[in-house]
JSON list of C-alpha atoms in Angstrom, two decimals:
[
{"chain": "V", "resi": 102, "resn": "MET", "atom": "CA", "xyz": [39.97, -70.35, -25.07]},
{"chain": "V", "resi": 103, "resn": "LYS", "atom": "CA", "xyz": [42.70, -69.94, -22.47]},
{"chain": "V", "resi": 104, "resn": "HIS", "atom": "CA", "xyz": [46.19, -71.13, -23.25]},
{"chain": "V", "resi": 105, "resn": "LEU", "atom": "CA", "xyz": [47.09, -74.20, -21.19]},
{"chain": "V", "resi": 106, "resn": "LYS", "atom": "CA", "xyz": [50.69, -74.81, -20.29]},
{"chain": "V", "resi": 107, "resn": "LEU", "atom": "CA", "xyz": [52.61, -77.87, -21.44]},
{"chain": "V", "resi": 108, "resn": "GLU", "atom": "CA", "xyz": [55.51, -78.92, -19.25]},
{"chain": "V", "resi": 109, "resn": "LEU", "atom": "CA", "xyz": [58.05, -81.70, -19.54]},
{"chain": "V", "resi": 110, "resn": "ARG", "atom": "CA", "xyz": [59.14, -82.54, -16.02]},
{"chain": "V", "resi": 111, "resn": "HIS", "atom": "CA", "xyz": [61.37, -85.11, -14.40]},
{"chain": "V", "resi": 112, "resn": "TRP", "atom": "CA", "xyz": [59.69, -88.29, -13.21]},
{"chain": "V", "resi": 113, "resn": "THR", "atom": "CA", "xyz": [59.57, -89.04, -9.48]},
{"chain": "V", "resi": 114, "resn": "GLN", "atom": "CA", "xyz": [58.68, -92.18, -7.54]},
{"chain": "V", "resi": 115, "resn": "ALA", "atom": "CA", "xyz": [55.50, -90.36, -6.46]},
{"chain": "V", "resi": 116, "resn": "ASP", "atom": "CA", "xyz": [54.28, -90.65, -10.09]},
{"chain": "V", "resi": 117, "resn": "ALA", "atom": "CA", "xyz": [53.85, -94.46, -9.89]},
{"chain": "V", "resi": 118, "resn": "MET", "atom": "CA", "xyz": [50.06, -94.48, -9.51]},
{"chain": "V", "resi": 119, "resn": "GLU", "atom": "CA", "xyz": [49.46, -91.90, -12.25]},
{"chain": "V", "resi": 120, "resn": "LEU", "atom": "CA", "xyz": [51.90, -93.67, -14.57]},
{"chain": "V", "resi": 121, "resn": "THR", "atom": "CA", "xyz": [50.14, -96.99, -13.93]},
{"chain": "V", "resi": 122, "resn": "SER", "atom": "CA", "xyz": [46.79, -95.42, -14.76]},
{"chain": "V", "resi": 123, "resn": "LEU", "atom": "CA", "xyz": [48.14, -93.77, -17.92]},
{"chain": "V", "resi": 124, "resn": "CYS", "atom": "CA", "xyz": [49.75, -96.96, -19.22]},
{"chain": "V", "resi": 125, "resn": "ASN", "atom": "CA", "xyz": [46.51, -98.89, -18.76]},
{"chain": "V", "resi": 126, "resn": "VAL", "atom": "CA", "xyz": [44.36, -96.43, -20.75]},
{"chain": "V", "resi": 127, "resn": "VAL", "atom": "CA", "xyz": [46.74, -95.33, -23.52]},
{"chain": "V", "resi": 128, "resn": "ASP", "atom": "CA", "xyz": [46.09, -96.53, -27.08]},
{"chain": "V", "resi": 129, "resn": "ARG", "atom": "CA", "xyz": [48.62, -99.34, -27.57]},
{"chain": "V", "resi": 130, "resn": "ARG", "atom": "CA", "xyz": [48.05, -99.99, -31.27]},
{"chain": "V", "resi": 131, "resn": "PHE", "atom": "CA", "xyz": [51.37, -98.40, -32.25]},
{"chain": "V", "resi": 132, "resn": "LEU", "atom": "CA", "xyz": [53.38, -98.80, -29.02]},
{"chain": "V", "resi": 133, "resn": "SER", "atom": "CA", "xyz": [56.17, -101.28, -28.45]},
{"chain": "V", "resi": 134, "resn": "ASP", "atom": "CA", "xyz": [55.24, -104.49, -26.70]},
{"chain": "V", "resi": 135, "resn": "ARG", "atom": "CA", "xyz": [57.98, -103.76, -24.17]},
{"chain": "V", "resi": 136, "resn": "LEU", "atom": "CA", "xyz": [55.27, -101.85, -22.29]},
{"chain": "V", "resi": 137, "resn": "PRO", "atom": "CA", "xyz": [53.65, -104.51, -20.07]},
{"chain": "V", "resi": 138, "resn": "ASN", "atom": "CA", "xyz": [49.91, -105.09, -20.44]},
{"chain": "V", "resi": 139, "resn": "PRO", "atom": "CA", "xyz": [48.30, -104.84, -17.99]},
{"chain": "V", "resi": 140, "resn": "TYR", "atom": "CA", "xyz": [50.69, -102.31, -16.45]},
{"chain": "V", "resi": 141, "resn": "THR", "atom": "CA", "xyz": [51.01, -102.70, -12.69]},
{"chain": "V", "resi": 142, "resn": "GLU", "atom": "CA", "xyz": [52.17, -100.30, -10.02]},
{"chain": "V", "resi": 143, "resn": "LYS", "atom": "CA", "xyz": [55.18, -102.61, -9.57]},
{"chain": "V", "resi": 144, "resn": "ASP", "atom": "CA", "xyz": [56.00, -102.10, -13.29]},
{"chain": "V", "resi": 145, "resn": "ALA", "atom": "CA", "xyz": [55.78, -98.33, -12.76]},
{"chain": "V", "resi": 146, "resn": "GLU", "atom": "CA", "xyz": [58.00, -98.42, -9.65]},
{"chain": "V", "resi": 147, "resn": "GLU", "atom": "CA", "xyz": [60.64, -100.50, -11.47]},
{"chain": "V", "resi": 148, "resn": "TRP", "atom": "CA", "xyz": [60.60, -98.23, -14.52]},
{"chain": "V", "resi": 149, "resn": "LEU", "atom": "CA", "xyz": [60.79, -95.07, -12.38]},
{"chain": "V", "resi": 150, "resn": "LYS", "atom": "CA", "xyz": [63.79, -96.56, -10.52]},
{"chain": "V", "resi": 151, "resn": "THR", "atom": "CA", "xyz": [65.50, -97.27, -13.86]},
{"chain": "V", "resi": 152, "resn": "VAL", "atom": "CA", "xyz": [64.73, -93.73, -15.02]},
{"chain": "V", "resi": 153, "resn": "SER", "atom": "CA", "xyz": [66.23, -92.18, -11.88]},
{"chain": "V", "resi": 154, "resn": "GLU", "atom": "CA", "xyz": [69.41, -94.26, -12.31]},
{"chain": "V", "resi": 155, "resn": "ASN", "atom": "CA", "xyz": [69.81, -93.46, -16.02]},
{"chain": "V", "resi": 156, "resn": "GLU", "atom": "CA", "xyz": [68.60, -89.85, -16.28]},
{"chain": "V", "resi": 157, "resn": "ALA", "atom": "CA", "xyz": [71.19, -87.74, -18.13]},
{"chain": "V", "resi": 158, "resn": "VAL", "atom": "CA", "xyz": [73.48, -90.79, -18.40]},
{"chain": "V", "resi": 159, "resn": "THR", "atom": "CA", "xyz": [71.86, -93.01, -21.03]},
{"chain": "V", "resi": 160, "resn": "GLY", "atom": "CA", "xyz": [68.63, -91.10, -21.56]},
{"chain": "V", "resi": 161, "resn": "ILE", "atom": "CA", "xyz": [66.37, -88.14, -21.01]},
{"chain": "V", "resi": 162, "resn": "TYR", "atom": "CA", "xyz": [63.02, -89.15, -19.52]},
{"chain": "V", "resi": 163, "resn": "ARG", "atom": "CA", "xyz": [60.13, -86.78, -18.96]},
{"chain": "V", "resi": 164, "resn": "ALA", "atom": "CA", "xyz": [56.52, -86.81, -17.87]},
{"chain": "V", "resi": 165, "resn": "ILE", "atom": "CA", "xyz": [54.29, -84.80, -20.20]},
{"chain": "V", "resi": 166, "resn": "VAL", "atom": "CA", "xyz": [52.15, -82.55, -18.02]},
{"chain": "V", "resi": 167, "resn": "TYR", "atom": "CA", "xyz": [49.34, -80.48, -19.51]},
{"chain": "V", "resi": 168, "resn": "ASP", "atom": "CA", "xyz": [47.29, -78.09, -17.40]},
{"chain": "V", "resi": 169, "resn": "ARG", "atom": "CA", "xyz": [48.96, -79.65, -14.31]},
{"chain": "V", "resi": 170, "resn": "LYS", "atom": "CA", "xyz": [47.81, -83.18, -15.27]},
{"chain": "V", "resi": 171, "resn": "LEU", "atom": "CA", "xyz": [50.17, -86.03, -16.18]},
{"chain": "V", "resi": 172, "resn": "ILE", "atom": "CA", "xyz": [49.02, -87.05, -19.67]},
{"chain": "V", "resi": 173, "resn": "GLY", "atom": "CA", "xyz": [52.00, -88.75, -21.28]},
{"chain": "V", "resi": 174, "resn": "SER", "atom": "CA", "xyz": [55.60, -89.83, -21.37]},
{"chain": "V", "resi": 175, "resn": "ILE", "atom": "CA", "xyz": [58.50, -88.96, -23.65]},
{"chain": "V", "resi": 176, "resn": "SER", "atom": "CA", "xyz": [62.11, -90.10, -23.69]},
{"chain": "V", "resi": 177, "resn": "VAL", "atom": "CA", "xyz": [65.27, -90.17, -25.74]},
{"chain": "V", "resi": 178, "resn": "GLU", "atom": "CA", "xyz": [67.39, -93.20, -24.91]},
{"chain": "V", "resi": 179, "resn": "LYS", "atom": "CA", "xyz": [70.88, -94.05, -26.12]},
{"chain": "V", "resi": 180, "resn": "LYS", "atom": "CA", "xyz": [71.04, -97.30, -28.10]},
{"chain": "V", "resi": 181, "resn": "ASP", "atom": "CA", "xyz": [74.58, -98.32, -29.01]},
{"chain": "V", "resi": 182, "resn": "ASP", "atom": "CA", "xyz": [75.88, -95.44, -31.19]},
{"chain": "V", "resi": 183, "resn": "ASP", "atom": "CA", "xyz": [72.43, -93.91, -31.71]},
{"chain": "V", "resi": 184, "resn": "ALA", "atom": "CA", "xyz": [69.55, -92.58, -29.62]},
{"chain": "V", "resi": 185, "resn": "GLU", "atom": "CA", "xyz": [65.85, -93.33, -30.02]},
{"chain": "V", "resi": 186, "resn": "ILE", "atom": "CA", "xyz": [62.90, -91.11, -29.18]},
{"chain": "V", "resi": 187, "resn": "GLY", "atom": "CA", "xyz": [59.67, -92.58, -27.90]},
{"chain": "V", "resi": 188, "resn": "TYR", "atom": "CA", "xyz": [56.47, -91.01, -26.63]},
{"chain": "V", "resi": 189, "resn": "MET", "atom": "CA", "xyz": [52.89, -91.73, -25.71]},
{"chain": "V", "resi": 190, "resn": "LEU", "atom": "CA", "xyz": [49.91, -89.55, -24.88]},
{"chain": "V", "resi": 191, "resn": "HIS", "atom": "CA", "xyz": [46.61, -90.20, -23.21]},
{"chain": "V", "resi": 192, "resn": "ASN", "atom": "CA", "xyz": [44.04, -90.58, -26.02]},
{"chain": "V", "resi": 193, "resn": "ASP", "atom": "CA", "xyz": [42.02, -87.56, -24.83]},
{"chain": "V", "resi": 194, "resn": "TYR", "atom": "CA", "xyz": [45.01, -85.31, -25.59]},
{"chain": "V", "resi": 195, "resn": "SER", "atom": "CA", "xyz": [46.00, -86.52, -29.06]},
{"chain": "V", "resi": 196, "resn": "ASN", "atom": "CA", "xyz": [45.73, -84.33, -32.15]},
{"chain": "V", "resi": 197, "resn": "LYS", "atom": "CA", "xyz": [46.05, -81.12, -30.11]},
{"chain": "V", "resi": 198, "resn": "GLY", "atom": "CA", "xyz": [49.69, -80.28, -30.90]},
{"chain": "V", "resi": 199, "resn": "ILE", "atom": "CA", "xyz": [50.89, -81.61, -27.54]},
{"chain": "V", "resi": 200, "resn": "GLY", "atom": "CA", "xyz": [53.03, -84.41, -29.00]},
{"chain": "V", "resi": 201, "resn": "THR", "atom": "CA", "xyz": [54.59, -81.98, -31.46]},
{"chain": "V", "resi": 202, "resn": "GLU", "atom": "CA", "xyz": [55.45, -79.54, -28.68]},
{"chain": "V", "resi": 203, "resn": "ALA", "atom": "CA", "xyz": [56.82, -82.29, -26.40]},
{"chain": "V", "resi": 204, "resn": "VAL", "atom": "CA", "xyz": [59.16, -83.53, -29.15]},
{"chain": "V", "resi": 205, "resn": "LYS", "atom": "CA", "xyz": [60.20, -79.93, -29.86]},
{"chain": "V", "resi": 206, "resn": "GLN", "atom": "CA", "xyz": [61.11, -79.44, -26.19]},
{"chain": "V", "resi": 207, "resn": "ILE", "atom": "CA", "xyz": [62.96, -82.71, -25.52]},
{"chain": "V", "resi": 208, "resn": "CYS", "atom": "CA", "xyz": [65.20, -82.91, -28.60]},
{"chain": "V", "resi": 209, "resn": "PRO", "atom": "CA", "xyz": [67.46, -79.92, -27.76]},
{"chain": "V", "resi": 210, "resn": "ILE", "atom": "CA", "xyz": [67.85, -81.24, -24.20]},
{"chain": "V", "resi": 211, "resn": "ALA", "atom": "CA", "xyz": [68.79, -84.70, -25.46]},
{"chain": "V", "resi": 212, "resn": "PHE", "atom": "CA", "xyz": [71.30, -83.38, -28.04]},
{"chain": "V", "resi": 213, "resn": "LYS", "atom": "CA", "xyz": [73.03, -81.24, -25.41]},
{"chain": "V", "resi": 214, "resn": "VAL", "atom": "CA", "xyz": [72.95, -83.48, -22.32]},
{"chain": "V", "resi": 215, "resn": "LEU", "atom": "CA", "xyz": [73.65, -86.79, -24.08]},
{"chain": "V", "resi": 216, "resn": "SER", "atom": "CA", "xyz": [76.11, -85.30, -26.64]},
{"chain": "V", "resi": 217, "resn": "LEU", "atom": "CA", "xyz": [74.19, -86.83, -29.54]},
{"chain": "V", "resi": 218, "resn": "GLU", "atom": "CA", "xyz": [74.76, -86.48, -33.26]},
{"chain": "V", "resi": 219, "resn": "GLN", "atom": "CA", "xyz": [71.32, -87.82, -34.20]},
{"chain": "V", "resi": 220, "resn": "ILE", "atom": "CA", "xyz": [68.01, -89.01, -32.79]},
{"chain": "V", "resi": 221, "resn": "THR", "atom": "CA", "xyz": [66.12, -91.83, -34.48]},
{"chain": "V", "resi": 222, "resn": "ALA", "atom": "CA", "xyz": [62.39, -92.51, -34.38]},
{"chain": "V", "resi": 223, "resn": "ASN", "atom": "CA", "xyz": [60.87, -95.88, -35.29]},
{"chain": "V", "resi": 224, "resn": "VAL", "atom": "CA", "xyz": [57.23, -95.65, -36.34]},
{"chain": "V", "resi": 225, "resn": "PHE", "atom": "CA", "xyz": [54.74, -98.33, -37.33]},
{"chain": "V", "resi": 226, "resn": "GLN", "atom": "CA", "xyz": [53.64, -97.49, -40.90]},
{"chain": "V", "resi": 227, "resn": "PRO", "atom": "CA", "xyz": [49.96, -96.71, -40.20]},
{"chain": "V", "resi": 228, "resn": "ASN", "atom": "CA", "xyz": [50.78, -94.26, -37.36]},
{"chain": "V", "resi": 229, "resn": "ILE", "atom": "CA", "xyz": [50.18, -91.10, -39.40]},
{"chain": "V", "resi": 230, "resn": "ALA", "atom": "CA", "xyz": [49.79, -88.88, -36.31]},
{"chain": "V", "resi": 231, "resn": "SER", "atom": "CA", "xyz": [53.27, -89.77, -35.05]},
{"chain": "V", "resi": 232, "resn": "ILE", "atom": "CA", "xyz": [54.77, -89.29, -38.50]},
{"chain": "V", "resi": 233, "resn": "ARG", "atom": "CA", "xyz": [53.27, -85.76, -38.60]},
{"chain": "V", "resi": 234, "resn": "VAL", "atom": "CA", "xyz": [54.75, -84.98, -35.16]},
{"chain": "V", "resi": 235, "resn": "LEU", "atom": "CA", "xyz": [58.20, -86.02, -36.37]},
{"chain": "V", "resi": 236, "resn": "LEU", "atom": "CA", "xyz": [58.04, -84.14, -39.68]},
{"chain": "V", "resi": 237, "resn": "LYS", "atom": "CA", "xyz": [56.89, -80.95, -37.93]},
{"chain": "V", "resi": 238, "resn": "ASN", "atom": "CA", "xyz": [60.01, -81.22, -35.77]},
{"chain": "V", "resi": 239, "resn": "GLY", "atom": "CA", "xyz": [62.47, -81.60, -38.65]},
{"chain": "V", "resi": 240, "resn": "PHE", "atom": "CA", "xyz": [62.85, -85.38, -38.65]},
{"chain": "V", "resi": 241, "resn": "LYS", "atom": "CA", "xyz": [63.57, -86.76, -42.11]},
{"chain": "V", "resi": 242, "resn": "TYR", "atom": "CA", "xyz": [62.46, -90.11, -43.50]},
{"chain": "V", "resi": 243, "resn": "LYS", "atom": "CA", "xyz": [65.44, -92.46, -43.70]},
{"chain": "V", "resi": 244, "resn": "SER", "atom": "CA", "xyz": [64.18, -95.94, -44.57]},
{"chain": "V", "resi": 245, "resn": "ALA", "atom": "CA", "xyz": [61.63, -98.67, -44.05]},
{"chain": "V", "resi": 246, "resn": "ILE", "atom": "CA", "xyz": [61.94, -102.22, -42.86]},
{"chain": "V", "resi": 247, "resn": "PRO", "atom": "CA", "xyz": [59.12, -104.13, -44.56]},
{"chain": "V", "resi": 248, "resn": "ASN", "atom": "CA", "xyz": [56.93, -106.39, -42.43]},
{"chain": "V", "resi": 249, "resn": "ALA", "atom": "CA", "xyz": [59.12, -105.75, -39.38]},
{"chain": "V", "resi": 250, "resn": "VAL", "atom": "CA", "xyz": [56.37, -105.53, -36.76]},
{"chain": "V", "resi": 251, "resn": "ILE", "atom": "CA", "xyz": [53.57, -107.87, -35.82]},
{"chain": "V", "resi": 252, "resn": "LYS", "atom": "CA", "xyz": [51.14, -106.20, -33.43]},
{"chain": "V", "resi": 253, "resn": "ASP", "atom": "CA", "xyz": [47.75, -107.59, -32.46]},
{"chain": "V", "resi": 254, "resn": "GLY", "atom": "CA", "xyz": [47.79, -109.85, -35.52]},
{"chain": "V", "resi": 255, "resn": "ASN", "atom": "CA", "xyz": [48.63, -106.98, -37.90]},
{"chain": "V", "resi": 256, "resn": "VAL", "atom": "CA", "xyz": [51.87, -106.84, -39.89]},
{"chain": "V", "resi": 257, "resn": "TYR", "atom": "CA", "xyz": [53.41, -103.37, -40.31]},
{"chain": "V", "resi": 258, "resn": "ASP", "atom": "CA", "xyz": [56.42, -101.85, -41.98]},
{"chain": "V", "resi": 259, "resn": "LEU", "atom": "CA", "xyz": [58.73, -100.07, -39.55]},
{"chain": "V", "resi": 260, "resn": "LEU", "atom": "CA", "xyz": [59.52, -96.55, -40.77]},
{"chain": "V", "resi": 261, "resn": "ILE", "atom": "CA", "xyz": [62.73, -94.91, -39.60]},
{"chain": "V", "resi": 262, "resn": "TYR", "atom": "CA", "xyz": [63.03, -91.14, -39.22]},
{"chain": "V", "resi": 263, "resn": "VAL", "atom": "CA", "xyz": [66.15, -89.23, -38.18]},
{"chain": "V", "resi": 264, "resn": "LEU", "atom": "CA", "xyz": [66.88, -85.81, -36.73]},
{"chain": "V", "resi": 265, "resn": "THR", "atom": "CA", "xyz": [70.50, -84.69, -36.79]},
{"chain": "V", "resi": 266, "resn": "GLU", "atom": "CA", "xyz": [72.13, -81.93, -34.82]},
{"chain": "V", "resi": 267, "resn": "GLU", "atom": "CA", "xyz": [72.80, -80.08, -38.10]},
{"chain": "V", "resi": 268, "resn": "THR", "atom": "CA", "xyz": [69.24, -80.30, -39.48]},
{"chain": "V", "resi": 269, "resn": "ARG", "atom": "CA", "xyz": [67.21, -79.48, -36.38]}
]
């Protein structure tokens, strides 16, 4: 099997159609409801404009490209005195180590460019795949907020994981 290249690249306005398509096929079970559903090209254009204005100021935003195909999104965004990582992958590319590698690549960039002391990840309790990605990248379990999320009629605990500059 040939080795396919994973790349995290900057978003551009030209990505609007591919981003729209991705957001409409991605598994939303464990994603924040801040992602509109259905996701329109107008949503994509507005988000890409926000990304271009905030890149390297309040966040690091990257398209996940695998074998030259846009298959996901990853970001680290400043929130008050903290920063939060978030990511999503097209279902066809999950459980292949891509999420793990994307997190591995973005964290050093975010620590350096945004001058962070820590990166936090909030995960819905049943999202075992995402928890594995975080643990493989040195994130440590910090705490849980019981019954913090209601998604599609399901109630989940919100698990909080942290990566610090010292422990990465």
